[in-house]
PDB file of C-alpha atoms in Angstrom:
ATOM      1  CA  UNK E  17       0.000   0.000   0.000  1.00 40.00           C
ATOM      2  CA  UNK E  18       3.086   2.249  -0.207  1.00 38.00           C
ATOM      3  CA  UNK E  19       2.567   5.217  -2.537  1.00 36.00           C
ATOM      4  CA  UNK E  20       5.475   7.074  -4.043  1.00 36.00           C
ATOM      5  CA  UNK E  21       5.071  10.286  -5.948  1.00 35.00           C
ATOM      6  CA  UNK E  22       7.374  13.304  -5.682  1.00 37.00           C
ATOM      7  CA  UNK E  23       6.096  16.626  -4.434  1.00 40.00           C
ATOM      8  CA  UNK E  24       7.485  19.699  -2.768  1.00 35.00           C
ATOM      9  CA  UNK E  25       5.178  19.059   0.151  1.00 39.00           C
ATOM     10  CA  UNK E  26       7.457  16.159   1.117  1.00 42.00           C
ATOM     11  CA  UNK E  27       9.898  18.726   2.450  1.00 39.00           C
ATOM     12  CA  UNK E  28       7.585  19.068   5.415  1.00 38.00           C
ATOM     13  CA  UNK E  29       8.288  15.602   6.795  1.00 36.00           C
ATOM     14  CA  UNK E  30      11.987  15.668   5.888  1.00 37.00           C
ATOM     15  CA  UNK E  31      12.767  19.033   7.447  1.00 36.00           C
ATOM     16  CA  UNK E  32      10.954  18.602  10.724  1.00 35.00           C
ATOM     17  CA  UNK E  33      11.341  16.118  13.546  1.00 35.00           C
ATOM     18  CA  UNK E  34       9.774  18.515  16.012  1.00 34.00           C
ATOM     19  CA  UNK E  35       7.869  21.778  15.850  1.00 38.00           C
ATOM     20  CA  UNK E  36      10.619  24.294  16.353  1.00 35.00           C
ATOM     21  CA  UNK E  37      12.457  27.154  14.696  1.00 37.00           C
ATOM     22  CA  UNK E  38      12.459  30.906  14.432  1.00 36.00           C
ATOM     23  CA  UNK E  39      11.954  33.194  11.478  1.00 36.00           C
ATOM     24  CA  UNK E  40      14.754  33.965   9.027  1.00 35.00           C
ATOM     25  CA  UNK E  41      12.809  36.383   6.880  1.00 35.00           C
ATOM     26  CA  UNK E  42      10.072  38.644   8.118  1.00 35.00           C
ATOM     27  CA  UNK E  43       7.129  40.322   6.499  1.00 34.00           C
ATOM     28  CA  UNK E  44       4.901  43.046   7.855  1.00 33.00           C
ATOM     29  CA  UNK E  45       1.125  42.966   7.868  1.00 36.00           C
ATOM     30  CA  UNK E  46      -0.613  46.364   8.328  1.00 34.00           C
ATOM     31  CA  UNK E  47      -4.026  46.600   9.978  1.00 34.00           C
ATOM     32  CA  UNK E  48      -6.020  49.826   9.936  1.00 34.00           C
ATOM     33  CA  UNK E  49      -7.677  50.964  13.163  1.00 34.00           C
ATOM     34  CA  UNK E  50      -9.604  54.113  13.963  1.00 36.00           C
ATOM     35  CA  UNK E  51      -9.128  56.812  16.627  1.00 34.00           C
ATOM     36  CA  UNK E  52     -12.017  59.156  17.371  1.00 35.00           C
ATOM     37  CA  UNK E  53     -11.377  62.728  18.605  1.00 36.00           C
ATOM     38  CA  UNK E  54     -14.002  65.378  19.357  1.00 36.00           C
ATOM     39  CA  UNK E  55     -13.650  69.015  18.241  1.00 37.00           C
ATOM     40  CA  UNK E  56     -16.089  71.614  19.512  1.00 36.00           C
ATOM     41  CA  UNK E  57     -17.185  74.540  17.337  1.00 39.00           C
ATOM     42  CA  UNK E  58     -19.695  77.245  18.165  1.00 39.00           C
ATOM     43  CA  UNK E  59     -22.716  78.151  16.116  1.00 41.00           C
ATOM     44  CA  UNK E  60     -24.460  81.396  17.187  1.00 39.00           C
ATOM     45  CA  UNK E  61     -28.131  82.271  16.739  1.00 41.00           C
ATOM     46  CA  UNK E  62     -29.572  85.696  17.664  1.00 40.00           C
ATOM     47  CA  UNK E  63     -33.151  86.361  18.782  1.00 39.00           C
ATOM     48  CA  UNK E  64     -34.512  89.939  18.932  1.00 40.00           C
ATOM     49  CA  UNK E  65     -37.342  90.650  21.362  1.00 39.00           C
ATOM     50  CA  UNK E  66     -40.320  92.845  20.566  1.00 42.00           C
ATOM     51  CA  UNK E  67     -39.930  96.672  20.643  1.00 39.00           C
ATOM     52  CA  UNK E  68     -41.771  98.404  23.526  1.00 41.00           C
ATOM     53  CA  UNK E  69     -42.749 102.138  23.326  1.00 38.00           C
ATOM     54  CA  UNK E  70     -43.436 104.086  26.569  1.00 38.00           C
ATOM     55  CA  UNK E  71     -44.300 107.808  26.587  1.00 38.00           C
ATOM     56  CA  UNK E  72     -42.584 108.475  23.306  1.00 42.00           C
ATOM     57  CA  UNK E  73     -39.416 106.653  24.271  1.00 39.00           C
ATOM     58  CA  UNK E  74     -38.508 103.525  22.381  1.00 40.00           C
ATOM     59  CA  UNK E  75     -36.454 100.793  24.100  1.00 43.00           C
ATOM     60  CA  UNK E  76     -35.284  97.705  22.318  1.00 43.00           C
ATOM     61  CA  UNK E  77     -34.233  94.478  24.150  1.00 45.00           C
ATOM     62  CA  UNK E  78     -31.958  92.077  22.303  1.00 44.00           C
ATOM     63  CA  UNK E  79     -31.285  88.467  23.519  1.00 49.00           C
ATOM     64  CA  UNK E  80     -28.390  86.395  22.163  1.00 47.00           C
ATOM     65  CA  UNK E  81     -28.386  82.544  22.384  1.00 48.00           C
ATOM     66  CA  UNK E  82     -25.218  80.475  21.790  1.00 47.00           C
ATOM     67  CA  UNK E  83     -25.535  76.806  20.703  1.00 48.00           C
ATOM     68  CA  UNK E  84     -22.585  74.353  20.895  1.00 48.00           C
ATOM     69  CA  UNK E  85     -22.315  71.768  18.096  1.00 49.00           C
ATOM     70  CA  UNK E  86     -20.013  68.664  18.453  1.00 49.00           C
ATOM     71  CA  UNK E  87     -17.932  67.723  15.421  1.00 49.00           C
ATOM     72  CA  UNK E  88     -16.378  64.210  15.130  1.00 46.00           C
ATOM     73  CA  UNK E  89     -13.062  63.826  13.307  1.00 48.00           C
ATOM     74  CA  UNK E  90     -11.766  60.354  12.297  1.00 46.00           C
ATOM     75  CA  UNK E  91      -7.997  59.928  12.170  1.00 45.00           C
ATOM     76  CA  UNK E  92      -6.481  56.739  10.623  1.00 47.00           C
ATOM     77  CA  UNK E  93      -3.672  55.061  12.559  1.00 45.00           C
ATOM     78  CA  UNK E  94      -1.844  51.766  11.935  1.00 42.00           C
ATOM     79  CA  UNK E  95      -0.601  48.786  13.919  1.00 45.00           C
ATOM     80  CA  UNK E  96       1.880  46.210  12.628  1.00 50.00           C
ATOM     81  CA  UNK E  97       2.186  42.444  13.121  1.00 66.00           C
ATOM     82  CA  UNK E  98       5.389  40.607  12.199  1.00 85.00           C
ATOM     83  CA  UNK E  99       5.258  36.911  11.217  1.00 91.00           C
ATOM     84  CA  UNK E 100       8.346  34.763  11.208  1.00 90.00           C
ATOM     85  CA  UNK E 101       9.477  32.948   8.093  1.00 88.00           C
ATOM     86  CA  UNK E 102       8.541  33.233   4.460  1.00 93.00           C
ATOM     87  CA  UNK E 103       5.111  32.781   2.855  1.00 94.00           C
ATOM     88  CA  UNK E 104       5.081  29.779   0.506  1.00 93.00           C
ATOM     89  CA  UNK E 105       2.666  28.720  -2.212  1.00 90.00           C
ATOM     90  CA  UNK E 106       2.167  25.074  -1.310  1.00 87.00           C
ATOM     91  CA  UNK E 107       0.470  23.622   1.747  1.00 93.00           C
ATOM     92  CA  UNK E 108      -3.115  22.998   2.888  1.00 96.00           C
ATOM     93  CA  UNK E 109      -5.737  24.885   0.935  1.00 96.00           C
ATOM     94  CA  UNK E 110      -8.342  27.144   2.505  1.00 97.00           C
ATOM     95  CA  UNK E 111     -11.150  25.059   3.977  1.00 97.00           C
ATOM     96  CA  UNK E 112      -9.164  21.798   4.183  1.00 97.00           C
ATOM     97  CA  UNK E 113      -9.915  19.804   7.340  1.00 97.00           C
ATOM     98  CA  UNK E 114      -6.692  18.588   8.934  1.00 98.00           C
ATOM     99  CA  UNK E 115      -6.025  15.770  11.404  1.00 98.00           C
ATOM    100  CA  UNK E 116      -3.357  15.611  14.089  1.00 98.00           C
ATOM    101  CA  UNK E 117      -0.794  12.826  13.642  1.00 98.00           C
ATOM    102  CA  UNK E 118       2.276  11.652  15.533  1.00 98.00           C
ATOM    103  CA  UNK E 119       1.352  13.212  18.907  1.00 98.00           C
ATOM    104  CA  UNK E 120       1.461  11.036  22.037  1.00 98.00           C
ATOM    105  CA  UNK E 121      -1.786  10.091  23.758  1.00 98.00           C
ATOM    106  CA  UNK E 122      -0.817  12.087  26.878  1.00 98.00           C
ATOM    107  CA  UNK E 123       0.231  15.215  24.969  1.00 98.00           C
ATOM    108  CA  UNK E 124      -1.389  17.854  22.724  1.00 98.00           C
ATOM    109  CA  UNK E 125      -0.508  19.767  19.572  1.00 98.00           C
ATOM    110  CA  UNK E 126      -0.138  23.461  20.338  1.00 98.00           C
ATOM    111  CA  UNK E 127      -1.731  26.096  18.138  1.00 98.00           C
ATOM    112  CA  UNK E 128       0.216  29.348  18.497  1.00 98.00           C
ATOM    113  CA  UNK E 129      -0.358  33.027  17.814  1.00 97.00           C
ATOM    114  CA  UNK E 130       2.279  32.942  15.058  1.00 97.00           C
ATOM    115  CA  UNK E 131       4.607  30.465  13.347  1.00 97.00           C
ATOM    116  CA  UNK E 132       7.361  29.273  15.678  1.00 96.00           C
ATOM    117  CA  UNK E 133       7.619  27.628  19.088  1.00 95.00           C
ATOM    118  CA  UNK E 134       8.401  30.982  20.718  1.00 95.00           C
ATOM    119  CA  UNK E 135       4.883  32.245  20.055  1.00 97.00           C
ATOM    120  CA  UNK E 136       2.086  32.196  22.702  1.00 97.00           C
ATOM    121  CA  UNK E 137      -0.287  29.209  22.723  1.00 98.00           C
ATOM    122  CA  UNK E 138      -3.854  30.149  21.734  1.00 98.00           C
ATOM    123  CA  UNK E 139      -5.418  26.655  21.447  1.00 98.00           C
ATOM    124  CA  UNK E 140      -4.561  22.939  21.643  1.00 97.00           C
ATOM    125  CA  UNK E 141      -5.488  19.854  19.629  1.00 98.00           C
ATOM    126  CA  UNK E 142      -5.838  16.302  20.973  1.00 98.00           C
ATOM    127  CA  UNK E 143      -3.688  13.509  19.447  1.00 98.00           C
ATOM    128  CA  UNK E 144      -6.592  12.117  17.395  1.00 97.00           C
ATOM    129  CA  UNK E 145      -8.289  15.446  16.628  1.00 97.00           C
ATOM    130  CA  UNK E 146      -9.676  15.971  13.129  1.00 96.00           C
ATOM    131  CA  UNK E 147     -11.102  19.470  13.470  1.00 95.00           C
ATOM    132  CA  UNK E 148      -8.462  21.993  12.393  1.00 97.00           C
ATOM    133  CA  UNK E 149      -9.575  23.991   9.337  1.00 98.00           C
ATOM    134  CA  UNK E 150      -6.842  25.474   7.148  1.00 98.00           C
ATOM    135  CA  UNK E 151      -6.964  29.151   6.157  1.00 98.00           C
ATOM    136  CA  UNK E 152      -4.700  28.650   3.146  1.00 97.00           C
ATOM    137  CA  UNK E 153      -1.589  30.335   4.595  1.00 97.00           C
ATOM    138  CA  UNK E 154       1.672  28.417   5.130  1.00 97.00           C
ATOM    139  CA  UNK E 155       5.077  29.787   6.113  1.00 97.00           C
ATOM    140  CA  UNK E 156       8.556  28.287   5.912  1.00 96.00           C
ATOM    141  CA  UNK E 157      10.985  28.723   8.802  1.00 96.00           C
ATOM    142  CA  UNK E 158      14.616  27.556   8.689  1.00 93.00           C
ATOM    143  CA  UNK E 159      13.819  24.069  10.030  1.00 92.00           C
ATOM    144  CA  UNK E 160      10.038  23.765   9.939  1.00 94.00           C
ATOM    145  CA  UNK E 161       6.816  24.575   8.137  1.00 96.00           C
ATOM    146  CA  UNK E 162       3.800  26.141   9.843  1.00 98.00           C
ATOM    147  CA  UNK E 163       0.257  26.462   8.565  1.00 98.00           C
ATOM    148  CA  UNK E 164      -2.538  28.703   9.805  1.00 98.00           C
ATOM    149  CA  UNK E 165      -5.653  26.936  11.081  1.00 98.00           C
ATOM    150  CA  UNK E 166      -8.915  27.758  12.801  1.00 98.00           C
ATOM    151  CA  UNK E 167      -9.901  25.661  15.818  1.00 96.00           C
ATOM    152  CA  UNK E 168     -13.174  26.266  17.647  1.00 93.00           C
ATOM    153  CA  UNK E 169     -13.368  29.849  16.419  1.00 94.00           C
ATOM    154  CA  UNK E 170      -9.716  30.594  17.307  1.00 97.00           C
ATOM    155  CA  UNK E 171      -7.176  31.178  14.536  1.00 98.00           C
ATOM    156  CA  UNK E 172      -3.506  30.354  15.031  1.00 98.00           C
ATOM    157  CA  UNK E 173      -0.502  28.494  13.609  1.00 98.00           C
ATOM    158  CA  UNK E 174       0.472  24.819  14.007  1.00 98.00           C
ATOM    159  CA  UNK E 175       3.465  22.808  12.842  1.00 97.00           C
ATOM    160  CA  UNK E 176       2.739  21.103   9.545  1.00 96.00           C
ATOM    161  CA  UNK E 177       4.864  18.145  10.653  1.00 95.00           C
ATOM    162  CA  UNK E 178       1.986  17.074  12.914  1.00 98.00           C
ATOM    163  CA  UNK E 179      -0.938  17.685  10.558  1.00 98.00           C
ATOM    164  CA  UNK E 180      -2.312  15.633   7.674  1.00 97.00           C
ATOM    165  CA  UNK E 181      -5.471  14.284   6.094  1.00 97.00           C
ATOM    166  CA  UNK E 182      -7.345  11.196   7.274  1.00 97.00           C
ATOM    167  CA  UNK E 183      -7.824   8.698   4.460  1.00 97.00           C
ATOM    168  CA  UNK E 184      -9.742   5.466   4.326  1.00 97.00           C
ATOM    169  CA  UNK E 185      -9.381   2.532   6.720  1.00 97.00           C
ATOM    170  CA  UNK E 186      -8.038  -0.834   5.541  1.00 97.00           C
ATOM    171  CA  UNK E 187      -7.680  -4.254   7.174  1.00 98.00           C
ATOM    172  CA  UNK E 188      -3.964  -5.108   7.353  1.00 97.00           C
ATOM    173  CA  UNK E 189      -4.211  -8.250   9.448  1.00 98.00           C
ATOM    174  CA  UNK E 190      -3.204 -10.648   6.666  1.00 98.00           C
ATOM    175  CA  UNK E 191      -0.363  -8.374   5.525  1.00 97.00           C
ATOM    176  CA  UNK E 192       1.048  -8.162   9.049  1.00 98.00           C
ATOM    177  CA  UNK E 193       0.842 -11.926   9.602  1.00 98.00           C
ATOM    178  CA  UNK E 194       2.624 -12.492   6.293  1.00 97.00           C
ATOM    179  CA  UNK E 195       5.304  -9.913   7.072  1.00 96.00           C
ATOM    180  CA  UNK E 196       5.995 -11.438  10.499  1.00 97.00           C
ATOM    181  CA  UNK E 197       5.840 -15.030   9.332  1.00 97.00           C
ATOM    182  CA  UNK E 198       2.870 -15.982  11.477  1.00 97.00           C
ATOM    183  CA  UNK E 199       0.458 -14.635  14.082  1.00 97.00           C
ATOM    184  CA  UNK E 200       2.599 -12.475  16.387  1.00 97.00           C
ATOM    185  CA  UNK E 201       2.482 -12.670  20.173  1.00 97.00           C
ATOM    186  CA  UNK E 202       4.000 -10.489  22.903  1.00 97.00           C
ATOM    187  CA  UNK E 203       3.997 -10.161  26.671  1.00 96.00           C
ATOM    188  CA  UNK E 204       1.865  -6.970  26.697  1.00 97.00           C
ATOM    189  CA  UNK E 205      -0.547  -5.321  24.296  1.00 98.00           C
ATOM    190  CA  UNK E 206       1.923  -2.419  24.062  1.00 98.00           C
ATOM    191  CA  UNK E 207       4.715  -4.740  22.945  1.00 98.00           C
ATOM    192  CA  UNK E 208       2.388  -6.451  20.487  1.00 98.00           C
ATOM    193  CA  UNK E 209       1.377  -3.095  19.022  1.00 98.00           C
ATOM    194  CA  UNK E 210       4.986  -2.029  18.613  1.00 98.00           C
ATOM    195  CA  UNK E 211       5.830  -5.322  16.917  1.00 98.00           C
ATOM    196  CA  UNK E 212       3.012  -4.761  14.425  1.00 98.00           C
ATOM    197  CA  UNK E 213       3.985  -1.107  13.877  1.00 98.00           C
ATOM    198  CA  UNK E 214       7.606  -2.024  13.173  1.00 97.00           C
ATOM    199  CA  UNK E 215       6.460  -4.389  10.431  1.00 97.00           C
ATOM    200  CA  UNK E 216       4.909  -1.402   8.603  1.00 97.00           C
ATOM    201  CA  UNK E 217       7.643   1.162   9.290  1.00 97.00           C
ATOM    202  CA  UNK E 218      10.448   2.232   6.995  1.00 94.00           C
ATOM    203  CA  UNK E 219      14.123   2.145   7.920  1.00 91.00           C
ATOM    204  CA  UNK E 220      15.301   4.898   5.550  1.00 90.00           C
ATOM    205  CA  UNK E 221      14.052   7.343   6.519  1.00 92.00           C
ATOM    206  CA  UNK E 222      13.456   5.888   9.947  1.00 95.00           C
ATOM    207  CA  UNK E 223       9.786   6.053  10.907  1.00 96.00           C
ATOM    208  CA  UNK E 224       8.539   7.345  14.242  1.00 97.00           C
ATOM    209  CA  UNK E 225       6.229   5.017  16.191  1.00 98.00           C
ATOM    210  CA  UNK E 226       3.917   7.044  18.428  1.00 98.00           C
ATOM    211  CA  UNK E 227       1.190   5.676  20.714  1.00 98.00           C
ATOM    212  CA  UNK E 228      -1.761   8.009  20.122  1.00 98.00           C
ATOM    213  CA  UNK E 229      -4.395   6.041  22.069  1.00 98.00           C
ATOM    214  CA  UNK E 230      -3.281   4.452  25.343  1.00 98.00           C
ATOM    215  CA  UNK E 231      -3.456   0.647  25.590  1.00 98.00           C
ATOM    216  CA  UNK E 232      -6.424  -0.999  27.257  1.00 97.00           C
ATOM    217  CA  UNK E 233      -6.372  -4.085  29.460  1.00 93.00           C
ATOM    218  CA  UNK E 234      -8.420  -7.259  29.751  1.00 95.00           C
ATOM    219  CA  UNK E 235      -8.795 -10.529  27.902  1.00 96.00           C
ATOM    220  CA  UNK E 236      -9.208  -8.493  24.732  1.00 98.00           C
ATOM    221  CA  UNK E 237      -7.090  -5.352  24.583  1.00 98.00           C
ATOM    222  CA  UNK E 238      -6.085  -2.787  21.991  1.00 98.00           C
ATOM    223  CA  UNK E 239      -3.686   0.048  21.281  1.00 98.00           C
ATOM    224  CA  UNK E 240      -3.464   2.683  18.536  1.00 98.00           C
ATOM    225  CA  UNK E 241      -0.081   3.661  17.102  1.00 98.00           C
ATOM    226  CA  UNK E 242       0.830   6.214  14.431  1.00 98.00           C
ATOM    227  CA  UNK E 243       3.637   5.185  12.087  1.00 98.00           C
ATOM    228  CA  UNK E 244       4.821   8.481  10.573  1.00 97.00           C
ATOM    229  CA  UNK E 245       7.709   9.312   8.293  1.00 93.00           C
ATOM    230  CA  UNK E 246       7.500   6.731   5.517  1.00 92.00           C
ATOM    231  CA  UNK E 247       9.534   8.647   2.948  1.00 87.00           C
ATOM    232  CA  UNK E 248       6.432   9.147   0.814  1.00 87.00           C
ATOM    233  CA  UNK E 249       5.005  12.646   0.387  1.00 85.00           C
ATOM    234  CA  UNK E 250       1.567  11.261  -0.502  1.00 94.00           C
ATOM    235  CA  UNK E 251       1.327   8.676   2.291  1.00 96.00           C
ATOM    236  CA  UNK E 252       2.572  10.517   5.355  1.00 95.00           C
ATOM    237  CA  UNK E 253       1.880   7.642   7.704  1.00 97.00           C
ATOM    238  CA  UNK E 254      -0.426   4.927   9.008  1.00 98.00           C
ATOM    239  CA  UNK E 255      -2.634   4.907  12.092  1.00 98.00           C
ATOM    240  CA  UNK E 256      -2.726   1.300  13.307  1.00 98.00           C
ATOM    241  CA  UNK E 257      -5.434   0.030  15.663  1.00 98.00           C
ATOM    242  CA  UNK E 258      -4.064  -3.251  16.979  1.00 98.00           C
ATOM    243  CA  UNK E 259      -6.357  -5.686  18.810  1.00 98.00           C
ATOM    244  CA  UNK E 260      -5.024  -8.669  20.727  1.00 98.00           C
ATOM    245  CA  UNK E 261      -6.419 -11.399  22.944  1.00 98.00           C
ATOM    246  CA  UNK E 262      -4.860 -12.937  26.005  1.00 96.00           C
ATOM    247  CA  UNK E 263      -2.799 -16.017  25.211  1.00 93.00           C
ATOM    248  CA  UNK E 264      -2.321 -19.101  27.384  1.00 90.00           C
ATOM    249  CA  UNK E 265       1.030 -17.826  28.608  1.00 90.00           C
ATOM    250  CA  UNK E 266      -0.538 -14.588  29.847  1.00 90.00           C
ATOM    251  CA  UNK E 267       0.677 -12.494  26.939  1.00 95.00           C
ATOM    252  CA  UNK E 268      -1.299 -11.348  23.895  1.00 98.00           C
ATOM    253  CA  UNK E 269      -1.670 -12.729  20.390  1.00 98.00           C
ATOM    254  CA  UNK E 270      -2.811 -10.686  17.426  1.00 98.00           C
ATOM    255  CA  UNK E 271      -6.495 -10.628  16.496  1.00 98.00           C
ATOM    256  CA  UNK E 272      -6.707  -7.793  13.968  1.00 98.00           C
ATOM    257  CA  UNK E 273      -4.971  -4.710  12.571  1.00 98.00           C
ATOM    258  CA  UNK E 274      -6.920  -1.835  11.083  1.00 98.00           C
ATOM    259  CA  UNK E 275      -4.913   0.892   9.327  1.00 98.00           C
ATOM    260  CA  UNK E 276      -6.142   4.406   8.596  1.00 98.00           C
ATOM    261  CA  UNK E 277      -4.200   6.261   5.920  1.00 98.00           C
ATOM    262  CA  UNK E 278      -2.538   9.500   7.020  1.00 98.00           C
ATOM    263  CA  UNK E 279      -2.172  11.528   3.841  1.00 97.00           C
ATOM    264  CA  UNK E 280       0.243  14.386   3.266  1.00 94.00           C
ATOM    265  CA  UNK E 281      -1.401  16.228   0.346  1.00 93.00           C
ATOM    266  CA  UNK E 282      -5.082  15.402   0.567  1.00 95.00           C
ATOM    267  CA  UNK E 283      -7.446  12.531  -0.206  1.00 96.00           C
ATOM    268  CA  UNK E 284      -9.474  11.383  -3.186  1.00 96.00           C
ATOM    269  CA  UNK E 285     -13.223  10.836  -3.086  1.00 95.00           C
ATOM    270  CA  UNK E 286     -12.679   7.185  -2.193  1.00 95.00           C
ATOM    271  CA  UNK E 287     -10.235   8.008   0.641  1.00 96.00           C
ATOM    272  CA  UNK E 288      -6.932   7.330  -1.120  1.00 96.00           C
ATOM    273  CA  UNK E 289      -3.966   9.661  -0.667  1.00 96.00           C
ATOM    274  CA  UNK E 290      -3.402  12.180  -3.461  1.00 93.00           C
TER     275      UNK E 290
END
């Protein structure tokens, strides 16, 4: 099920082993704001009272009324925001729904105010989250790529090394049994899961095996492991759900392996990696 097709997006997995880096080039984004000041001017109106005549003498009373009118003046000012790195043309498109991959079950993927690990955290994503929506902006830092996403109404930046597209699920049980030369067994469900994951990993480049759902216990147990870094820019990795049953020696033997494709560039209508 290995797919191989060259693309510049493969740089993402090759350049980054962890979300880190600071900006080499900088650009400036200008946002217009408004400041309101109040200027007071005076408008004058004059009212003349009636003329009164008494014994041939005329007296005239004049009353003056002053009215104050408020005038509002709008003055444009600017604020600047600096983003690390360089804007690049490739990466997730606006509206793409992205899934987290390669993050441990007891950790989270940070979404930051800007690209780079030195930026404040504005949101977090769980290891199996599939709810980040791309805005269409991606930036390249010296050792990493960051893409802008919206999560629960909050917009921020996340490392592209830990984001991909969920593809279709496939049953790999027969493939695993064939690769291992028989039904595998291990002392714990964790060890069994790792044995299965290693059978699907690549050695060059060396894949990362990350437990994204903690192992369960009991006569039937399971564990979910992400195998990421396969050297294929289309197929970024596999999410393996490994189910085992307790063996007579107290360990676990394999029952089934379900693999979900983790795609690097998107998915087709039938769930294959682009």
